[in-house]
Amino acid sequence: MDKLLALKMFVETVRCGGYSSAARKLGISTSSVTRQVAGLESELGASLLNRTTRNTSVTVAGQHYFDKAVAILEAIDEADAVVADRGSDAQGRLRVSVPVEFGRRIIAPHLGRLLERHPGLEISLSLSDEVSDLLSEQIDVSVRLGSSVVSDDIVSKRLGDFQRWVVASPEYLTRTGLPRHPRDLLEHQCLRFDYRTGHHNWTFQGDEDVIRLNVQGRLQSNNADILREAALAGGGVTLLADWLVRDDVSAGRLTRLLEQYEVNPGSASTCINALYLPNHRGSSRINVFIEFLQEILAP
């Protein structure tokens, strides 16, 4: 018995819910699938599938075996992809982690074009505002905004820059008045991003001086679009990336404040970086994804 072939047939039988469906997907005869799975059960001395005249379901032992078999087959596919990944074209699955709203608004609308260009490329896109552990989470490339990583263990590729704007709705400003100076914000409801540090300093860089303010407010969130929606509803003043609120400012739904200052939370930077492990240098998958990002982020 070809053990690898039998594993593939067993996995497809479980996924498809029956021998016939698995056989059609694999392009082989039903008897071949039945024989391979039966051989697997005979070797293991355990039933992996429950069979009736109407359907096929997985046993408890079969479910455990299925989970392990899927992991083995994915590991083999990944090993094949790593070897092929140094070729002229991108092949295999690329696991990517990006900030939630940046992924939804900036990357997602263009993914179809990337996949069309590279038929052999598969994208597994994870949206998270948390910093990913590339090794433990098996992430091939992570896109981070405003945080620079200086480490021999991580390769950081700068993709571009962005700005952060202080914004509020016209309705809110009508009620509270327009802040003319950064210190005026101490009298306002500030909608703050939750960095889990306990500090919410906003740093204002003017022509000559730097002003750091520990702003306060009754709402904070770890999702930027929640803060945007709250600002649109007149909930207060917030500090958000220009790419997130530019359309709202252009349409008059939000007003940009204190434009003469460069504003950032604490010591955060304005860089957009792609991070990956050193052993991925030369990866065709990562290279084409980075080129794709540079293209859509070009001014």
Short mmCIF file of C-alpha atoms in Angstrom, two decimals:
data_model
loop_
_atom_site.label_atom_id
_atom_site.label_comp_id
_atom_site.label_asym_id
_atom_site.label_seq_id
_atom_site.Cartn_x
_atom_site.Cartn_y
_atom_site.Cartn_z
CA MET A 1 0.00 0.00 0.00
CA ASP A 2 1.20 3.49 -0.89
CA LYS A 3 0.74 5.11 2.54
CA LEU A 4 0.84 8.70 1.26
CA LEU A 5 -1.71 7.94 -1.45
CA ALA A 6 -3.94 6.19 1.08
CA LEU A 7 -3.76 9.21 3.41
CA LYS A 8 -4.79 11.53 0.58
CA MET A 9 -7.73 9.32 -0.34
CA PHE A 10 -8.86 8.99 3.27
CA VAL A 11 -8.69 12.77 3.81
CA GLU A 12 -10.68 13.47 0.64
CA THR A 13 -13.27 10.85 1.59
CA VAL A 14 -13.85 12.59 4.93
CA ARG A 15 -13.93 16.04 3.33
CA CYS A 16 -16.28 14.98 0.55
CA GLY A 17 -18.50 12.84 2.77
CA GLY A 18 -18.19 9.64 0.78
CA TYR A 19 -16.12 7.42 -1.50
CA SER A 20 -17.89 8.36 -4.73
CA SER A 21 -17.54 12.10 -4.18
CA ALA A 22 -13.87 11.71 -3.25
CA ALA A 23 -13.27 9.56 -6.34
CA ARG A 24 -14.85 12.18 -8.61
CA LYS A 25 -12.71 14.92 -7.09
CA LEU A 26 -9.53 12.85 -7.42
CA GLY A 27 -10.43 11.64 -10.91
CA ILE A 28 -10.15 7.95 -10.10
CA SER A 29 -12.53 5.01 -9.62
CA THR A 30 -14.59 4.59 -6.45
CA SER A 31 -13.19 1.09 -6.00
CA SER A 32 -9.65 2.49 -5.85
CA VAL A 33 -10.60 4.86 -3.04
CA THR A 34 -12.46 2.13 -1.17
CA ARG A 35 -9.53 -0.28 -1.48
CA GLN A 36 -6.95 2.26 -0.25
CA VAL A 37 -9.01 3.30 2.78
CA ALA A 38 -9.76 -0.33 3.62
CA GLY A 39 -6.03 -1.10 3.44
CA LEU A 40 -5.36 1.79 5.81
CA GLU A 41 -7.91 0.48 8.31
CA SER A 42 -6.50 -3.04 8.06
CA GLU A 43 -2.98 -1.80 8.75
CA LEU A 44 -4.13 0.29 11.72
CA GLY A 45 -6.48 -2.35 13.08
CA ALA A 46 -9.21 0.27 13.59
CA SER A 47 -12.29 1.52 11.79
CA LEU A 48 -11.85 5.05 10.47
CA LEU A 49 -15.23 5.43 8.77
CA ASN A 50 -18.82 4.48 9.52
CA ARG A 51 -20.55 3.20 6.37
CA THR A 52 -24.23 2.93 5.65
CA THR A 53 -26.14 2.60 2.40
CA ARG A 54 -26.86 6.33 2.47
CA ASN A 55 -23.77 8.03 3.83
CA THR A 56 -20.26 7.76 5.20
CA SER A 57 -19.16 9.41 8.44
CA VAL A 58 -15.93 9.50 10.38
CA THR A 59 -15.44 7.52 13.61
CA VAL A 60 -13.91 9.02 16.74
CA ALA A 61 -10.60 7.32 15.96
CA GLY A 62 -10.98 8.36 12.35
CA GLN A 63 -11.41 12.02 13.34
CA HIS A 64 -8.14 11.97 15.31
CA TYR A 65 -6.40 10.24 12.44
CA PHE A 66 -7.90 12.71 9.95
CA ASP A 67 -6.53 15.71 11.90
CA LYS A 68 -3.03 14.22 11.96
CA ALA A 69 -3.21 13.18 8.31
CA VAL A 70 -4.21 16.71 7.24
CA ALA A 71 -1.23 18.13 9.17
CA ILE A 72 1.12 15.64 7.49
CA LEU A 73 -0.16 16.40 3.99
CA GLU A 74 0.03 20.15 4.60
CA ALA A 75 3.61 19.77 5.88
CA ILE A 76 4.57 17.88 2.73
CA ASP A 77 2.95 20.55 0.55
CA GLU A 78 4.83 23.21 2.49
CA ALA A 79 8.13 21.36 2.05
CA ASP A 80 7.50 21.10 -1.69
CA ALA A 81 6.66 24.82 -1.80
CA VAL A 82 9.86 25.81 0.01
CA VAL A 83 11.98 23.98 -2.57
CA ALA A 84 9.99 25.45 -5.47
CA ASP A 85 9.98 28.89 -3.84
CA ARG A 86 13.38 29.81 -5.22
CA GLY A 87 12.20 29.55 -8.82
CA SER A 88 11.27 32.28 -11.25
CA ASP A 89 7.61 32.34 -10.25
CA ALA A 90 5.80 32.21 -6.94
CA GLN A 91 4.42 28.79 -6.02
CA GLY A 92 2.57 27.53 -2.96
CA ARG A 93 0.85 29.07 0.06
CA LEU A 94 1.92 32.40 1.54
CA ARG A 95 0.75 33.08 5.07
CA VAL A 96 0.39 36.82 5.65
CA SER A 97 -0.55 38.81 8.77
CA VAL A 98 -1.75 42.42 8.33
CA PRO A 99 -3.50 45.01 10.53
CA VAL A 100 -7.28 44.63 10.34
CA GLU A 101 -8.40 47.84 8.62
CA PHE A 102 -5.25 48.14 6.51
CA GLY A 103 -5.91 44.64 5.21
CA ARG A 104 -9.59 45.30 4.52
CA ARG A 105 -9.24 48.72 2.90
CA ILE A 106 -5.79 48.82 1.31
CA ILE A 107 -4.83 45.23 0.49
CA ALA A 108 -8.05 43.26 -0.06
CA PRO A 109 -9.35 45.29 -3.06
CA HIS A 110 -6.19 44.41 -5.03
CA LEU A 111 -5.68 40.75 -4.11
CA GLY A 112 -7.50 39.50 -7.20
CA ARG A 113 -4.89 41.16 -9.39
CA LEU A 114 -2.05 39.54 -7.45
CA LEU A 115 -3.59 36.06 -7.73
CA GLU A 116 -4.27 36.55 -11.44
CA ARG A 117 -0.62 37.41 -12.05
CA HIS A 118 0.64 34.35 -10.16
CA PRO A 119 -1.56 31.29 -10.79
CA GLY A 120 0.60 29.08 -8.58
CA LEU A 121 0.33 31.34 -5.54
CA GLU A 122 -2.08 30.78 -2.64
CA ILE A 123 -2.67 33.51 -0.05
CA SER A 124 -3.73 32.84 3.56
CA LEU A 125 -4.47 36.32 4.91
CA SER A 126 -4.82 36.81 8.67
CA LEU A 127 -6.16 40.14 9.96
CA SER A 128 -4.85 41.18 13.36
CA ASP A 129 -3.77 44.38 15.08
CA GLU A 130 -1.54 42.34 17.38
CA VAL A 131 2.15 41.85 16.58
CA SER A 132 2.53 38.32 15.22
CA ASP A 133 5.20 35.87 16.28
CA LEU A 134 6.40 34.79 12.85
CA LEU A 135 7.94 31.53 14.02
CA SER A 136 5.32 30.16 16.43
CA GLU A 137 2.37 31.30 14.29
CA GLN A 138 4.02 30.10 11.06
CA ILE A 139 3.61 33.49 9.39
CA ASP A 140 5.67 34.00 6.24
CA VAL A 141 5.38 37.79 6.14
CA SER A 142 3.82 40.32 8.50
CA VAL A 143 2.91 43.89 7.57
CA ARG A 144 3.21 46.36 10.47
CA LEU A 145 2.43 50.05 10.65
CA GLY A 146 4.26 52.47 12.90
CA SER A 147 6.52 49.95 14.61
CA SER A 148 10.10 49.29 13.60
CA VAL A 149 11.82 46.02 14.45
CA VAL A 150 15.58 46.03 14.92
CA SER A 151 16.68 42.44 15.33
CA ASP A 152 19.03 39.93 13.76
CA ASP A 153 16.16 37.45 13.92
CA ILE A 154 13.80 39.50 11.73
CA VAL A 155 14.23 41.03 8.28
CA SER A 156 12.41 44.38 7.99
CA LYS A 157 11.66 45.79 4.54
CA ARG A 158 10.35 49.34 4.40
CA LEU A 159 7.39 49.60 2.03
CA GLY A 160 6.29 53.19 2.48
CA ASP A 161 5.05 55.80 4.92
CA PHE A 162 1.77 57.27 6.11
CA GLN A 163 0.58 60.14 8.29
CA ARG A 164 -1.68 60.28 11.31
CA TRP A 165 -4.39 62.92 11.39
CA VAL A 166 -6.27 64.39 14.34
CA VAL A 167 -9.94 64.44 13.31
CA ALA A 168 -13.41 65.08 14.71
CA SER A 169 -16.88 65.48 13.26
CA PRO A 170 -18.28 68.97 12.49
CA GLU A 171 -21.16 68.24 14.89
CA TYR A 172 -18.77 67.54 17.76
CA LEU A 173 -16.77 70.69 17.05
CA THR A 174 -19.95 72.77 16.95
CA ARG A 175 -20.73 71.61 20.49
CA THR A 176 -17.26 71.90 21.97
CA GLY A 177 -15.40 74.47 19.92
CA LEU A 178 -12.36 74.10 17.68
CA PRO A 179 -9.06 73.21 19.38
CA ARG A 180 -6.49 75.81 18.28
CA HIS A 181 -3.52 74.36 20.15
CA PRO A 182 -2.61 70.77 21.09
CA ARG A 183 -3.08 71.52 24.80
CA ASP A 184 -6.72 72.37 24.08
CA LEU A 185 -7.25 68.63 23.57
CA LEU A 186 -6.90 68.13 27.33
CA GLU A 187 -10.41 69.59 27.56
CA HIS A 188 -11.83 67.23 24.91
CA GLN A 189 -13.08 63.67 24.73
CA CYS A 190 -10.26 61.83 22.94
CA LEU A 191 -11.02 58.48 21.32
CA ARG A 192 -7.90 56.47 21.90
CA PHE A 193 -6.32 53.33 20.47
CA ASP A 194 -5.75 50.70 23.13
CA TYR A 195 -2.04 49.85 23.12
CA ARG A 196 -2.36 47.93 26.43
CA THR A 197 0.43 50.03 27.95
CA GLY A 198 -1.72 52.24 30.13
CA HIS A 199 -0.30 55.37 28.48
CA HIS A 200 -2.05 57.39 25.78
CA ASN A 201 0.42 60.10 24.93
CA TRP A 202 -0.02 61.96 21.68
CA THR A 203 3.17 63.65 20.48
CA PHE A 204 2.89 66.89 18.48
CA GLN A 205 5.95 67.93 16.50
CA GLY A 206 5.88 71.59 15.45
CA ASP A 207 8.45 73.76 13.73
CA GLU A 208 10.40 74.26 16.92
CA ASP A 209 8.98 72.35 19.88
CA VAL A 210 7.65 68.92 20.77
CA ILE A 211 4.47 68.67 22.86
CA ARG A 212 3.52 65.43 24.58
CA LEU A 213 0.00 65.13 25.94
CA ASN A 214 -1.55 62.37 28.03
CA VAL A 215 -4.98 62.71 26.41
CA GLN A 216 -8.10 61.37 28.12
CA GLY A 217 -11.47 60.06 27.01
CA ARG A 218 -14.16 57.55 27.83
CA LEU A 219 -13.67 55.30 24.78
CA GLN A 220 -10.70 53.28 23.69
CA SER A 221 -10.48 50.34 21.30
CA ASN A 222 -7.90 48.08 19.68
CA ASN A 223 -9.69 48.50 16.33
CA ALA A 224 -9.12 51.71 14.38
CA ASP A 225 -12.44 51.62 12.55
CA ILE A 226 -14.34 51.56 15.85
CA LEU A 227 -12.67 54.88 16.71
CA ARG A 228 -13.46 56.22 13.24
CA GLU A 229 -17.14 55.30 13.58
CA ALA A 230 -17.29 56.88 17.03
CA ALA A 231 -15.74 60.08 15.67
CA LEU A 232 -18.24 60.14 12.79
CA ALA A 233 -21.03 59.86 15.36
CA GLY A 234 -19.74 62.93 17.20
CA GLY A 235 -18.12 61.03 20.06
CA GLY A 236 -14.90 63.00 20.22
CA VAL A 237 -11.47 63.66 18.74
CA THR A 238 -9.34 60.79 17.49
CA LEU A 239 -5.93 60.16 15.95
CA LEU A 240 -6.02 57.87 12.94
CA ALA A 241 -4.04 56.98 9.82
CA ASP A 242 -4.61 59.25 6.82
CA TRP A 243 -5.54 56.31 4.58
CA LEU A 244 -8.40 55.44 6.94
CA VAL A 245 -10.02 58.90 7.20
CA ARG A 246 -8.96 60.71 4.02
CA ASP A 247 -12.28 60.07 2.24
CA ASP A 248 -14.24 61.20 5.31
CA VAL A 249 -12.25 64.45 5.48
CA SER A 250 -12.68 65.05 1.74
CA ALA A 251 -16.45 64.51 2.05
CA GLY A 252 -16.75 66.79 5.08
CA ARG A 253 -17.83 64.02 7.43
CA LEU A 254 -14.71 64.63 9.52
CA THR A 255 -12.58 67.73 10.00
CA ARG A 256 -8.81 67.55 10.20
CA LEU A 257 -7.42 69.48 13.18
CA LEU A 258 -4.01 70.97 14.02
CA GLU A 259 -2.67 70.33 10.54
CA GLN A 260 0.49 72.30 11.21
CA TYR A 261 1.73 69.52 13.52
CA GLU A 262 3.05 66.04 12.82
CA VAL A 263 1.20 63.85 15.30
CA ASN A 264 1.94 60.33 16.49
CA PRO A 265 1.09 58.19 19.51
CA GLY A 266 4.12 58.23 21.80
CA SER A 267 7.31 57.45 19.91
CA ALA A 268 5.61 55.46 17.11
CA SER A 269 6.97 55.89 13.61
CA THR A 270 5.13 56.41 10.33
CA CYS A 271 6.75 53.49 8.52
CA ILE A 272 4.97 50.64 6.77
CA ASN A 273 7.19 47.56 7.07
CA ALA A 274 7.15 43.99 5.84
CA LEU A 275 8.71 41.57 8.32
CA TYR A 276 9.91 38.04 7.61
CA LEU A 277 12.42 35.51 8.92
CA PRO A 278 16.01 35.49 7.56
CA ASN A 279 15.63 31.98 6.13
CA HIS A 280 12.96 33.38 3.78
CA ARG A 281 15.43 35.62 1.96
CA GLY A 282 15.12 34.98 -1.75
CA SER A 283 11.60 33.57 -1.42
CA SER A 284 9.67 34.12 -4.65
CA ARG A 285 6.38 34.17 -2.74
CA ILE A 286 7.53 36.92 -0.37
CA ASN A 287 9.25 38.89 -3.13
CA VAL A 288 6.15 39.07 -5.32
CA PHE A 289 3.99 40.02 -2.33
CA ILE A 290 6.37 42.82 -1.33
CA GLU A 291 6.46 44.09 -4.91
CA PHE A 292 2.65 44.00 -4.93
CA LEU A 293 2.52 46.07 -1.71
CA GLN A 294 5.03 48.60 -3.03
CA GLU A 295 2.91 48.96 -6.13
CA ILE A 296 -0.36 49.66 -4.32
CA LEU A 297 1.34 51.95 -1.78
CA ALA A 298 3.14 54.03 -4.39
CA PRO A 299 2.15 57.73 -4.13
#
